[in-house]
PDB file of C-alpha atoms in Angstrom:
ATOM      1  CA  UNK A   1      16.352 -38.526 -20.508  1.00  0.00           C
ATOM      2  CA  UNK A   2      17.546 -41.954 -19.341  1.00  0.00           C
ATOM      3  CA  UNK A   3      18.562 -44.021 -22.370  1.00  0.00           C
ATOM      4  CA  UNK A   4      20.299 -47.370 -22.686  1.00  0.00           C
ATOM      5  CA  UNK A   5      23.089 -46.559 -25.127  1.00  0.00           C
ATOM      6  CA  UNK A   6      25.019 -49.555 -26.421  1.00  0.00           C
ATOM      7  CA  UNK A   7      23.952 -51.500 -23.353  1.00  0.00           C
ATOM      8  CA  UNK A   8      24.753 -48.810 -20.776  1.00  0.00           C
ATOM      9  CA  UNK A   9      22.154 -46.706 -18.977  1.00  0.00           C
ATOM     10  CA  UNK A  10      23.024 -43.042 -19.476  1.00  0.00           C
ATOM     11  CA  UNK A  11      21.498 -39.640 -18.878  1.00  0.00           C
ATOM     12  CA  UNK A  12      21.300 -38.090 -22.335  1.00  0.00           C
ATOM     13  CA  UNK A  13      19.862 -34.614 -22.973  1.00  0.00           C
ATOM     14  CA  UNK A  14      17.875 -35.391 -26.117  1.00  0.00           C
ATOM     15  CA  UNK A  15      14.329 -35.489 -27.424  1.00  0.00           C
ATOM     16  CA  UNK A  16      15.150 -37.203 -30.709  1.00  0.00           C
ATOM     17  CA  UNK A  17      17.539 -39.897 -31.839  1.00  0.00           C
ATOM     18  CA  UNK A  18      19.539 -37.317 -33.815  1.00  0.00           C
ATOM     19  CA  UNK A  19      19.970 -35.182 -30.688  1.00  0.00           C
ATOM     20  CA  UNK A  20      21.028 -38.234 -28.725  1.00  0.00           C
ATOM     21  CA  UNK A  21      23.683 -39.171 -31.285  1.00  0.00           C
ATOM     22  CA  UNK A  22      24.926 -35.556 -31.332  1.00  0.00           C
ATOM     23  CA  UNK A  23      25.036 -35.236 -27.571  1.00  0.00           C
ATOM     24  CA  UNK A  24      27.140 -38.416 -27.465  1.00  0.00           C
ATOM     25  CA  UNK A  25      29.608 -36.661 -29.770  1.00  0.00           C
ATOM     26  CA  UNK A  26      28.916 -39.089 -32.604  1.00  0.00           C
ATOM     27  CA  UNK A  27      26.946 -36.715 -34.803  1.00  0.00           C
ATOM     28  CA  UNK A  28      29.694 -36.491 -37.397  1.00  0.00           C
ATOM     29  CA  UNK A  29      30.862 -40.085 -37.044  1.00  0.00           C
ATOM     30  CA  UNK A  30      30.329 -42.915 -39.511  1.00  0.00           C
ATOM     31  CA  UNK A  31      27.699 -44.803 -37.541  1.00  0.00           C
ATOM     32  CA  UNK A  32      24.383 -46.559 -37.988  1.00  0.00           C
ATOM     33  CA  UNK A  33      21.627 -46.501 -35.409  1.00  0.00           C
ATOM     34  CA  UNK A  34      18.876 -48.722 -34.102  1.00  0.00           C
ATOM     35  CA  UNK A  35      16.148 -47.848 -31.630  1.00  0.00           C
ATOM     36  CA  UNK A  36      14.691 -50.655 -29.544  1.00  0.00           C
ATOM     37  CA  UNK A  37      16.040 -53.203 -32.008  1.00  0.00           C
ATOM     38  CA  UNK A  38      14.770 -51.486 -35.167  1.00  0.00           C
ATOM     39  CA  UNK A  39      17.109 -49.871 -37.689  1.00  0.00           C
ATOM     40  CA  UNK A  40      16.641 -46.109 -37.965  1.00  0.00           C
ATOM     41  CA  UNK A  41      18.259 -44.631 -41.098  1.00  0.00           C
ATOM     42  CA  UNK A  42      20.350 -41.509 -40.626  1.00  0.00           C
ATOM     43  CA  UNK A  43      17.800 -39.379 -42.488  1.00  0.00           C
ATOM     44  CA  UNK A  44      15.056 -40.433 -40.032  1.00  0.00           C
ATOM     45  CA  UNK A  45      16.963 -39.762 -36.797  1.00  0.00           C
ATOM     46  CA  UNK A  46      15.805 -36.160 -36.486  1.00  0.00           C
ATOM     47  CA  UNK A  47      12.147 -37.160 -36.713  1.00  0.00           C
ATOM     48  CA  UNK A  48      12.474 -40.127 -34.353  1.00  0.00           C
ATOM     49  CA  UNK A  49      11.576 -39.210 -30.771  1.00  0.00           C
ATOM     50  CA  UNK A  50      13.192 -40.973 -27.837  1.00  0.00           C
ATOM     51  CA  UNK A  51      11.737 -41.608 -24.403  1.00  0.00           C
ATOM     52  CA  UNK A  52      12.962 -42.810 -21.029  1.00  0.00           C
ATOM     53  CA  UNK A  53      14.204 -46.378 -21.122  1.00  0.00           C
ATOM     54  CA  UNK A  54      14.658 -46.554 -24.881  1.00  0.00           C
ATOM     55  CA  UNK A  55      17.505 -48.761 -26.077  1.00  0.00           C
ATOM     56  CA  UNK A  56      19.794 -47.198 -28.651  1.00  0.00           C
ATOM     57  CA  UNK A  57      22.461 -49.043 -30.582  1.00  0.00           C
ATOM     58  CA  UNK A  58      25.133 -46.960 -32.292  1.00  0.00           C
ATOM     59  CA  UNK A  59      27.345 -49.116 -34.489  1.00  0.00           C
ATOM     60  CA  UNK A  60      30.492 -48.323 -36.447  1.00  0.00           C
ATOM     61  CA  UNK A  61      32.860 -50.168 -38.806  1.00  0.00           C
ATOM     62  CA  UNK A  62      34.987 -52.753 -37.098  1.00  0.00           C
ATOM     63  CA  UNK A  63      37.278 -55.641 -37.948  1.00  0.00           C
ATOM     64  CA  UNK A  64      35.450 -58.668 -39.282  1.00  0.00           C
ATOM     65  CA  UNK A  65      36.018 -62.016 -40.921  1.00  0.00           C
TER      66      UNK A  65
ATOM     67  CA  UNK B   1      32.393 -69.670 -64.896  1.00  0.00           C
ATOM     68  CA  UNK B   2      34.783 -72.559 -64.448  1.00  0.00           C
ATOM     69  CA  UNK B   3      37.169 -71.629 -67.207  1.00  0.00           C
ATOM     70  CA  UNK B   4      37.129 -67.814 -67.195  1.00  0.00           C
ATOM     71  CA  UNK B   5      40.342 -66.040 -66.126  1.00  0.00           C
ATOM     72  CA  UNK B   6      38.383 -63.378 -64.242  1.00  0.00           C
ATOM     73  CA  UNK B   7      35.350 -64.077 -62.191  1.00  0.00           C
ATOM     74  CA  UNK B   8      32.263 -62.057 -61.510  1.00  0.00           C
ATOM     75  CA  UNK B   9      30.399 -61.533 -58.266  1.00  0.00           C
ATOM     76  CA  UNK B  10      27.078 -59.731 -58.648  1.00  0.00           C
ATOM     77  CA  UNK B  11      28.240 -58.085 -61.848  1.00  0.00           C
ATOM     78  CA  UNK B  12      31.624 -57.008 -60.490  1.00  0.00           C
ATOM     79  CA  UNK B  13      34.570 -58.455 -62.353  1.00  0.00           C
ATOM     80  CA  UNK B  14      37.470 -59.456 -60.122  1.00  0.00           C
ATOM     81  CA  UNK B  15      40.940 -60.755 -60.751  1.00  0.00           C
ATOM     82  CA  UNK B  16      41.985 -61.839 -57.288  1.00  0.00           C
ATOM     83  CA  UNK B  17      40.109 -64.854 -55.995  1.00  0.00           C
ATOM     84  CA  UNK B  18      41.052 -64.155 -52.399  1.00  0.00           C
ATOM     85  CA  UNK B  19      38.692 -62.425 -49.998  1.00  0.00           C
ATOM     86  CA  UNK B  20      40.393 -61.451 -46.760  1.00  0.00           C
ATOM     87  CA  UNK B  21      39.034 -60.801 -43.288  1.00  0.00           C
ATOM     88  CA  UNK B  22      40.304 -57.830 -41.295  1.00  0.00           C
ATOM     89  CA  UNK B  23      40.151 -59.180 -37.749  1.00  0.00           C
ATOM     90  CA  UNK B  24      42.768 -60.299 -35.209  1.00  0.00           C
ATOM     91  CA  UNK B  25      45.895 -58.792 -36.810  1.00  0.00           C
ATOM     92  CA  UNK B  26      48.750 -57.743 -34.525  1.00  0.00           C
ATOM     93  CA  UNK B  27      48.310 -54.115 -35.599  1.00  0.00           C
ATOM     94  CA  UNK B  28      46.428 -51.958 -38.100  1.00  0.00           C
ATOM     95  CA  UNK B  29      49.636 -51.446 -40.062  1.00  0.00           C
ATOM     96  CA  UNK B  30      50.157 -55.197 -40.409  1.00  0.00           C
ATOM     97  CA  UNK B  31      46.547 -55.605 -41.521  1.00  0.00           C
ATOM     98  CA  UNK B  32      47.079 -53.011 -44.245  1.00  0.00           C
ATOM     99  CA  UNK B  33      50.340 -54.566 -45.351  1.00  0.00           C
ATOM    100  CA  UNK B  34      48.901 -58.098 -45.352  1.00  0.00           C
ATOM    101  CA  UNK B  35      45.887 -56.968 -47.370  1.00  0.00           C
ATOM    102  CA  UNK B  36      48.176 -55.489 -50.016  1.00  0.00           C
ATOM    103  CA  UNK B  37      50.481 -58.530 -50.037  1.00  0.00           C
ATOM    104  CA  UNK B  38      47.544 -60.902 -50.505  1.00  0.00           C
ATOM    105  CA  UNK B  39      46.323 -59.114 -53.598  1.00  0.00           C
ATOM    106  CA  UNK B  40      42.773 -59.387 -52.249  1.00  0.00           C
ATOM    107  CA  UNK B  41      40.255 -57.083 -53.898  1.00  0.00           C
ATOM    108  CA  UNK B  42      37.604 -57.673 -51.250  1.00  0.00           C
ATOM    109  CA  UNK B  43      37.953 -57.204 -47.487  1.00  0.00           C
ATOM    110  CA  UNK B  44      35.332 -58.300 -44.973  1.00  0.00           C
ATOM    111  CA  UNK B  45      34.347 -55.996 -42.135  1.00  0.00           C
ATOM    112  CA  UNK B  46      31.745 -55.892 -39.385  1.00  0.00           C
ATOM    113  CA  UNK B  47      29.722 -53.429 -37.331  1.00  0.00           C
ATOM    114  CA  UNK B  48      30.168 -53.129 -33.586  1.00  0.00           C
ATOM    115  CA  UNK B  49      29.171 -50.710 -30.860  1.00  0.00           C
ATOM    116  CA  UNK B  50      30.974 -47.388 -31.099  1.00  0.00           C
ATOM    117  CA  UNK B  51      32.362 -45.777 -27.988  1.00  0.00           C
ATOM    118  CA  UNK B  52      31.898 -42.011 -27.912  1.00  0.00           C
ATOM    119  CA  UNK B  53      35.158 -41.761 -25.986  1.00  0.00           C
ATOM    120  CA  UNK B  54      37.399 -44.062 -28.046  1.00  0.00           C
ATOM    121  CA  UNK B  55      35.801 -43.827 -31.488  1.00  0.00           C
ATOM    122  CA  UNK B  56      37.726 -46.945 -32.540  1.00  0.00           C
ATOM    123  CA  UNK B  57      35.441 -47.540 -35.478  1.00  0.00           C
ATOM    124  CA  UNK B  58      36.303 -44.215 -37.057  1.00  0.00           C
ATOM    125  CA  UNK B  59      40.026 -44.998 -37.021  1.00  0.00           C
ATOM    126  CA  UNK B  60      39.368 -48.454 -38.419  1.00  0.00           C
ATOM    127  CA  UNK B  61      37.199 -47.035 -41.175  1.00  0.00           C
ATOM    128  CA  UNK B  62      39.912 -44.600 -42.259  1.00  0.00           C
ATOM    129  CA  UNK B  63      42.400 -47.480 -42.456  1.00  0.00           C
ATOM    130  CA  UNK B  64      40.069 -49.632 -44.580  1.00  0.00           C
ATOM    131  CA  UNK B  65      39.083 -46.747 -46.810  1.00  0.00           C
ATOM    132  CA  UNK B  66      42.734 -45.972 -47.474  1.00  0.00           C
ATOM    133  CA  UNK B  67      43.457 -49.579 -48.513  1.00  0.00           C
ATOM    134  CA  UNK B  68      40.975 -48.807 -51.246  1.00  0.00           C
ATOM    135  CA  UNK B  69      39.431 -52.189 -52.062  1.00  0.00           C
ATOM    136  CA  UNK B  70      35.832 -53.362 -52.141  1.00  0.00           C
ATOM    137  CA  UNK B  71      34.114 -53.938 -48.785  1.00  0.00           C
ATOM    138  CA  UNK B  72      32.005 -56.947 -47.839  1.00  0.00           C
ATOM    139  CA  UNK B  73      30.246 -56.286 -44.518  1.00  0.00           C
ATOM    140  CA  UNK B  74      29.245 -59.314 -42.487  1.00  0.00           C
ATOM    141  CA  UNK B  75      26.503 -60.113 -40.005  1.00  0.00           C
ATOM    142  CA  UNK B  76      28.859 -62.071 -37.740  1.00  0.00           C
ATOM    143  CA  UNK B  77      27.471 -62.963 -34.354  1.00  0.00           C
ATOM    144  CA  UNK B  78      23.827 -62.891 -35.405  1.00  0.00           C
ATOM    145  CA  UNK B  79      21.816 -65.895 -34.267  1.00  0.00           C
ATOM    146  CA  UNK B  80      18.397 -64.807 -35.501  1.00  0.00           C
ATOM    147  CA  UNK B  81      16.907 -63.674 -38.793  1.00  0.00           C
ATOM    148  CA  UNK B  82      15.833 -60.394 -37.195  1.00  0.00           C
ATOM    149  CA  UNK B  83      19.332 -59.574 -35.926  1.00  0.00           C
ATOM    150  CA  UNK B  84      20.938 -60.464 -39.240  1.00  0.00           C
ATOM    151  CA  UNK B  85      18.466 -58.474 -41.326  1.00  0.00           C
ATOM    152  CA  UNK B  86      18.741 -55.418 -39.076  1.00  0.00           C
ATOM    153  CA  UNK B  87      22.538 -55.623 -39.074  1.00  0.00           C
ATOM    154  CA  UNK B  88      22.539 -55.875 -42.873  1.00  0.00           C
ATOM    155  CA  UNK B  89      20.460 -52.705 -43.142  1.00  0.00           C
ATOM    156  CA  UNK B  90      22.799 -50.866 -40.800  1.00  0.00           C
ATOM    157  CA  UNK B  91      25.813 -52.087 -42.769  1.00  0.00           C
ATOM    158  CA  UNK B  92      24.309 -51.006 -46.064  1.00  0.00           C
ATOM    159  CA  UNK B  93      23.919 -47.486 -44.753  1.00  0.00           C
ATOM    160  CA  UNK B  94      27.374 -47.265 -43.177  1.00  0.00           C
ATOM    161  CA  UNK B  95      29.362 -48.900 -45.971  1.00  0.00           C
ATOM    162  CA  UNK B  96      27.232 -47.801 -48.892  1.00  0.00           C
ATOM    163  CA  UNK B  97      27.146 -51.243 -50.501  1.00  0.00           C
ATOM    164  CA  UNK B  98      24.334 -53.699 -51.235  1.00  0.00           C
ATOM    165  CA  UNK B  99      26.770 -56.557 -50.577  1.00  0.00           C
ATOM    166  CA  UNK B 100      26.386 -58.484 -47.359  1.00  0.00           C
ATOM    167  CA  UNK B 101      28.113 -61.591 -46.111  1.00  0.00           C
ATOM    168  CA  UNK B 102      25.115 -63.137 -44.459  1.00  0.00           C
ATOM    169  CA  UNK B 103      25.805 -65.137 -41.328  1.00  0.00           C
ATOM    170  CA  UNK B 104      22.967 -66.577 -39.299  1.00  0.00           C
ATOM    171  CA  UNK B 105      24.730 -68.745 -36.765  1.00  0.00           C
ATOM    172  CA  UNK B 106      22.980 -71.835 -35.447  1.00  0.00           C
ATOM    173  CA  UNK B 107      25.412 -73.315 -32.962  1.00  0.00           C
ATOM    174  CA  UNK B 108      27.960 -71.639 -30.719  1.00  0.00           C
ATOM    175  CA  UNK B 109      30.631 -74.368 -30.558  1.00  0.00           C
ATOM    176  CA  UNK B 110      30.934 -74.924 -34.282  1.00  0.00           C
ATOM    177  CA  UNK B 111      29.625 -71.531 -35.420  1.00  0.00           C
ATOM    178  CA  UNK B 112      27.844 -73.437 -38.142  1.00  0.00           C
ATOM    179  CA  UNK B 113      25.076 -71.688 -40.051  1.00  0.00           C
ATOM    180  CA  UNK B 114      21.427 -72.089 -39.153  1.00  0.00           C
ATOM    181  CA  UNK B 115      20.287 -73.098 -42.652  1.00  0.00           C
ATOM    182  CA  UNK B 116      16.625 -72.359 -41.982  1.00  0.00           C
ATOM    183  CA  UNK B 117      17.256 -68.859 -40.684  1.00  0.00           C
ATOM    184  CA  UNK B 118      19.850 -68.285 -43.378  1.00  0.00           C
ATOM    185  CA  UNK B 119      17.433 -69.027 -46.213  1.00  0.00           C
ATOM    186  CA  UNK B 120      14.732 -66.872 -44.637  1.00  0.00           C
ATOM    187  CA  UNK B 121      17.091 -63.935 -44.101  1.00  0.00           C
ATOM    188  CA  UNK B 122      18.507 -64.333 -47.614  1.00  0.00           C
ATOM    189  CA  UNK B 123      15.008 -64.153 -49.064  1.00  0.00           C
ATOM    190  CA  UNK B 124      14.119 -61.017 -47.084  1.00  0.00           C
ATOM    191  CA  UNK B 125      17.363 -59.242 -47.941  1.00  0.00           C
ATOM    192  CA  UNK B 126      17.412 -60.225 -51.626  1.00  0.00           C
ATOM    193  CA  UNK B 127      13.849 -58.918 -52.006  1.00  0.00           C
ATOM    194  CA  UNK B 128      15.052 -55.672 -50.443  1.00  0.00           C
ATOM    195  CA  UNK B 129      17.813 -55.155 -53.000  1.00  0.00           C
ATOM    196  CA  UNK B 130      20.741 -56.682 -51.120  1.00  0.00           C
ATOM    197  CA  UNK B 131      23.297 -58.817 -52.928  1.00  0.00           C
ATOM    198  CA  UNK B 132      23.724 -61.654 -50.503  1.00  0.00           C
ATOM    199  CA  UNK B 133      26.844 -63.754 -49.956  1.00  0.00           C
ATOM    200  CA  UNK B 134      25.481 -66.500 -47.693  1.00  0.00           C
ATOM    201  CA  UNK B 135      27.840 -68.295 -45.314  1.00  0.00           C
ATOM    202  CA  UNK B 136      26.400 -71.778 -45.620  1.00  0.00           C
ATOM    203  CA  UNK B 137      27.251 -75.452 -45.398  1.00  0.00           C
ATOM    204  CA  UNK B 138      27.967 -77.667 -48.403  1.00  0.00           C
ATOM    205  CA  UNK B 139      24.403 -79.039 -48.257  1.00  0.00           C
ATOM    206  CA  UNK B 140      22.967 -79.220 -51.780  1.00  0.00           C
ATOM    207  CA  UNK B 141      19.362 -78.663 -50.762  1.00  0.00           C
ATOM    208  CA  UNK B 142      20.187 -75.589 -48.704  1.00  0.00           C
ATOM    209  CA  UNK B 143      22.219 -74.311 -51.649  1.00  0.00           C
ATOM    210  CA  UNK B 144      19.231 -74.808 -53.931  1.00  0.00           C
ATOM    211  CA  UNK B 145      16.998 -72.891 -51.512  1.00  0.00           C
ATOM    212  CA  UNK B 146      19.506 -70.049 -51.224  1.00  0.00           C
ATOM    213  CA  UNK B 147      19.597 -69.672 -54.981  1.00  0.00           C
ATOM    214  CA  UNK B 148      15.795 -69.696 -55.083  1.00  0.00           C
ATOM    215  CA  UNK B 149      15.884 -67.018 -52.379  1.00  0.00           C
ATOM    216  CA  UNK B 150      17.898 -64.763 -54.680  1.00  0.00           C
ATOM    217  CA  UNK B 151      21.551 -65.537 -53.934  1.00  0.00           C
ATOM    218  CA  UNK B 152      23.866 -65.509 -56.958  1.00  0.00           C
ATOM    219  CA  UNK B 153      26.916 -66.526 -54.931  1.00  0.00           C
ATOM    220  CA  UNK B 154      27.304 -69.313 -52.361  1.00  0.00           C
ATOM    221  CA  UNK B 155      29.923 -69.487 -49.636  1.00  0.00           C
ATOM    222  CA  UNK B 156      30.120 -72.979 -48.131  1.00  0.00           C
ATOM    223  CA  UNK B 157      32.361 -73.494 -45.138  1.00  0.00           C
ATOM    224  CA  UNK B 158      35.556 -75.478 -45.361  1.00  0.00           C
ATOM    225  CA  UNK B 159      35.534 -76.181 -41.615  1.00  0.00           C
ATOM    226  CA  UNK B 160      34.337 -74.319 -38.493  1.00  0.00           C
ATOM    227  CA  UNK B 161      35.317 -70.650 -38.392  1.00  0.00           C
ATOM    228  CA  UNK B 162      38.784 -70.116 -36.967  1.00  0.00           C
ATOM    229  CA  UNK B 163      39.564 -73.852 -36.742  1.00  0.00           C
ATOM    230  CA  UNK B 164      42.222 -73.966 -39.467  1.00  0.00           C
ATOM    231  CA  UNK B 165      41.178 -77.520 -40.329  1.00  0.00           C
ATOM    232  CA  UNK B 166      40.970 -77.054 -44.067  1.00  0.00           C
ATOM    233  CA  UNK B 167      38.394 -78.785 -46.263  1.00  0.00           C
ATOM    234  CA  UNK B 168      36.406 -80.958 -43.882  1.00  0.00           C
ATOM    235  CA  UNK B 169      34.145 -82.522 -46.476  1.00  0.00           C
ATOM    236  CA  UNK B 170      35.841 -82.692 -49.846  1.00  0.00           C
ATOM    237  CA  UNK B 171      33.189 -85.041 -51.170  1.00  0.00           C
ATOM    238  CA  UNK B 172      30.422 -82.573 -50.285  1.00  0.00           C
ATOM    239  CA  UNK B 173      32.301 -79.611 -51.712  1.00  0.00           C
ATOM    240  CA  UNK B 174      32.992 -81.506 -54.927  1.00  0.00           C
ATOM    241  CA  UNK B 175      29.316 -82.445 -55.207  1.00  0.00           C
ATOM    242  CA  UNK B 176      28.305 -78.821 -54.683  1.00  0.00           C
ATOM    243  CA  UNK B 177      30.696 -77.691 -57.419  1.00  0.00           C
ATOM    244  CA  UNK B 178      29.365 -80.310 -59.805  1.00  0.00           C
ATOM    245  CA  UNK B 179      25.766 -79.487 -58.969  1.00  0.00           C
ATOM    246  CA  UNK B 180      26.099 -75.735 -59.530  1.00  0.00           C
ATOM    247  CA  UNK B 181      28.671 -75.312 -62.314  1.00  0.00           C
ATOM    248  CA  UNK B 182      27.536 -71.765 -63.130  1.00  0.00           C
ATOM    249  CA  UNK B 183      27.216 -70.348 -59.605  1.00  0.00           C
ATOM    250  CA  UNK B 184      30.276 -68.621 -58.136  1.00  0.00           C
ATOM    251  CA  UNK B 185      31.325 -70.715 -55.140  1.00  0.00           C
ATOM    252  CA  UNK B 186      33.649 -69.379 -52.456  1.00  0.00           C
ATOM    253  CA  UNK B 187      35.004 -71.553 -49.657  1.00  0.00           C
ATOM    254  CA  UNK B 188      34.509 -69.464 -46.556  1.00  0.00           C
ATOM    255  CA  UNK B 189      35.967 -70.307 -43.166  1.00  0.00           C
ATOM    256  CA  UNK B 190      38.098 -72.991 -41.625  1.00  0.00           C
ATOM    257  CA  UNK B 191      41.175 -72.741 -43.832  1.00  0.00           C
ATOM    258  CA  UNK B 192      44.514 -72.853 -42.034  1.00  0.00           C
ATOM    259  CA  UNK B 193      47.141 -73.279 -44.728  1.00  0.00           C
ATOM    260  CA  UNK B 194      47.784 -72.143 -48.281  1.00  0.00           C
ATOM    261  CA  UNK B 195      47.541 -75.810 -49.309  1.00  0.00           C
ATOM    262  CA  UNK B 196      43.913 -75.799 -48.105  1.00  0.00           C
ATOM    263  CA  UNK B 197      43.189 -72.836 -50.348  1.00  0.00           C
ATOM    264  CA  UNK B 198      44.971 -74.485 -53.257  1.00  0.00           C
ATOM    265  CA  UNK B 199      42.889 -77.631 -52.690  1.00  0.00           C
ATOM    266  CA  UNK B 200      39.673 -75.598 -52.870  1.00  0.00           C
ATOM    267  CA  UNK B 201      40.788 -74.052 -56.120  1.00  0.00           C
ATOM    268  CA  UNK B 202      41.808 -77.430 -57.527  1.00  0.00           C
ATOM    269  CA  UNK B 203      38.217 -78.570 -56.911  1.00  0.00           C
ATOM    270  CA  UNK B 204      37.096 -75.769 -59.212  1.00  0.00           C
ATOM    271  CA  UNK B 205      35.998 -73.307 -56.550  1.00  0.00           C
ATOM    272  CA  UNK B 206      35.960 -69.704 -57.658  1.00  0.00           C
ATOM    273  CA  UNK B 207      37.676 -68.287 -54.612  1.00  0.00           C
ATOM    274  CA  UNK B 208      38.234 -68.474 -50.883  1.00  0.00           C
ATOM    275  CA  UNK B 209      37.505 -66.204 -47.957  1.00  0.00           C
ATOM    276  CA  UNK B 210      39.800 -66.425 -44.966  1.00  0.00           C
ATOM    277  CA  UNK B 211      40.963 -64.407 -42.007  1.00  0.00           C
ATOM    278  CA  UNK B 212      42.493 -66.215 -39.029  1.00  0.00           C
ATOM    279  CA  UNK B 213      45.020 -68.205 -41.082  1.00  0.00           C
ATOM    280  CA  UNK B 214      46.654 -64.946 -42.140  1.00  0.00           C
ATOM    281  CA  UNK B 215      46.018 -62.799 -39.074  1.00  0.00           C
ATOM    282  CA  UNK B 216      47.322 -65.381 -36.607  1.00  0.00           C
ATOM    283  CA  UNK B 217      50.342 -66.459 -38.640  1.00  0.00           C
ATOM    284  CA  UNK B 218      53.777 -65.680 -37.223  1.00  0.00           C
ATOM    285  CA  UNK B 219      54.273 -63.320 -40.137  1.00  0.00           C
ATOM    286  CA  UNK B 220      50.838 -62.308 -41.453  1.00  0.00           C
ATOM    287  CA  UNK B 221      52.238 -60.393 -44.423  1.00  0.00           C
ATOM    288  CA  UNK B 222      54.288 -63.349 -45.650  1.00  0.00           C
ATOM    289  CA  UNK B 223      51.338 -65.694 -45.075  1.00  0.00           C
ATOM    290  CA  UNK B 224      49.008 -63.396 -46.990  1.00  0.00           C
ATOM    291  CA  UNK B 225      51.400 -63.514 -49.906  1.00  0.00           C
ATOM    292  CA  UNK B 226      51.640 -67.307 -49.640  1.00  0.00           C
ATOM    293  CA  UNK B 227      47.848 -67.611 -49.787  1.00  0.00           C
ATOM    294  CA  UNK B 228      47.734 -65.408 -52.860  1.00  0.00           C
ATOM    295  CA  UNK B 229      50.291 -67.639 -54.564  1.00  0.00           C
ATOM    296  CA  UNK B 230      48.475 -70.828 -53.493  1.00  0.00           C
ATOM    297  CA  UNK B 231      45.249 -69.563 -55.001  1.00  0.00           C
ATOM    298  CA  UNK B 232      46.945 -68.866 -58.288  1.00  0.00           C
ATOM    299  CA  UNK B 233      48.612 -72.286 -58.303  1.00  0.00           C
ATOM    300  CA  UNK B 234      45.368 -74.068 -57.389  1.00  0.00           C
ATOM    301  CA  UNK B 235      43.400 -72.236 -60.027  1.00  0.00           C
ATOM    302  CA  UNK B 236      46.024 -72.931 -62.689  1.00  0.00           C
ATOM    303  CA  UNK B 237      46.005 -76.602 -61.691  1.00  0.00           C
ATOM    304  CA  UNK B 238      42.240 -76.784 -61.997  1.00  0.00           C
ATOM    305  CA  UNK B 239      42.344 -75.216 -65.448  1.00  0.00           C
ATOM    306  CA  UNK B 240      45.120 -77.595 -66.445  1.00  0.00           C
ATOM    307  CA  UNK B 241      42.843 -80.571 -65.719  1.00  0.00           C
ATOM    308  CA  UNK B 242      44.150 -82.700 -62.841  1.00  0.00           C
ATOM    309  CA  UNK B 243      44.636 -86.419 -63.448  1.00  0.00           C
ATOM    310  CA  UNK B 244      42.198 -88.947 -62.056  1.00  0.00           C
ATOM    311  CA  UNK B 245      43.388 -90.460 -58.795  1.00  0.00           C
ATOM    312  CA  UNK B 246      43.485 -94.234 -58.518  1.00  0.00           C
ATOM    313  CA  UNK B 247      43.744 -96.766 -55.754  1.00  0.00           C
ATOM    314  CA  UNK B 248      46.615 -98.848 -57.134  1.00  0.00           C
ATOM    315  CA  UNK B 249      50.063 -97.913 -58.382  1.00  0.00           C
ATOM    316  CA  UNK B 250      50.650 -97.431 -62.084  1.00  0.00           C
ATOM    317  CA  UNK B 251      54.274 -97.251 -63.225  1.00  0.00           C
ATOM    318  CA  UNK B 252      55.199 -93.974 -64.821  1.00  0.00           C
ATOM    319  CA  UNK B 253      58.402 -95.350 -66.367  1.00  0.00           C
ATOM    320  CA  UNK B 254      57.694 -97.606 -69.385  1.00  0.00           C
ATOM    321  CA  UNK B 255      57.566-101.299 -68.582  1.00  0.00           C
ATOM    322  CA  UNK B 256      58.316-102.160 -72.198  1.00  0.00           C
ATOM    323  CA  UNK B 257      62.040-102.254 -72.769  1.00  0.00           C
ATOM    324  CA  UNK B 258      62.895-103.031 -69.189  1.00  0.00           C
ATOM    325  CA  UNK B 259      66.134-104.997 -69.036  1.00  0.00           C
ATOM    326  CA  UNK B 260      66.207-108.452 -67.508  1.00  0.00           C
ATOM    327  CA  UNK B 261      69.058-108.302 -65.062  1.00  0.00           C
ATOM    328  CA  UNK B 262      68.387-111.249 -62.838  1.00  0.00           C
TER     329      UNK B 262
END
């Protein structure tokens, strides 16, 4: 599956958003996700399918003002 | 609100009137030390892309969690209502708080808020259970709209973010304070010196939010402490009732009884 993860095109073996996050080794991390610009809550990742070309954002806490 | 020793933001009683940003410090250790030295009970944070390889966000989160104060996530960098609302939802899940420092930026050079987008986003988020801290200008009409939209706190800018200019429009900030005596008002952005923070407090503001002035100081920990002290001094001065300023001199030493020595 070719997905655009945080702006970078990657080959990710995943059928759902949850599988994608796991295969990127962020399954246990404190992150929030969006698919094609829409927020997907953690509880909905497993039931959210992904397809070629989908854009995934995986965000984590960072410094801010 | 103006005379209480503590102040309340969305039902949370706070003693420190300083809200501190967590960006641009020389090191994580200095950030942690500066946060403690400032006495701040609220730290602002953001959300950014996480690298599977570096996992920087996880380290940062552990640091913030260990400092142990309340978190105010921001929507920094968002130029549209959609981006800001989506970011707020993501922040609520990650940080587990309904608080959001809502930024909808309208102009890249000044980083000033887009008041139209800000009000719209504030309305959407407030209706969805968020407790919104809007980064706004000192405009009275925008403030009125933000309150109508559900905001119980307003955060007018002092000057453009990161500029260190201090209070750019004292008249406007004073008018805002007078117009909304019961609304907690926080000066957010543009402060460079503890005297700027003291000036905001002397106007009767409830607190200040700052980042760069501490993070980019030669000694951030000492500067954080200085800001904490300035806030206390400014607040005490406000409560003490500052004198009216005047345009002409008025002798402080009695004129009566002055010797004639010519």
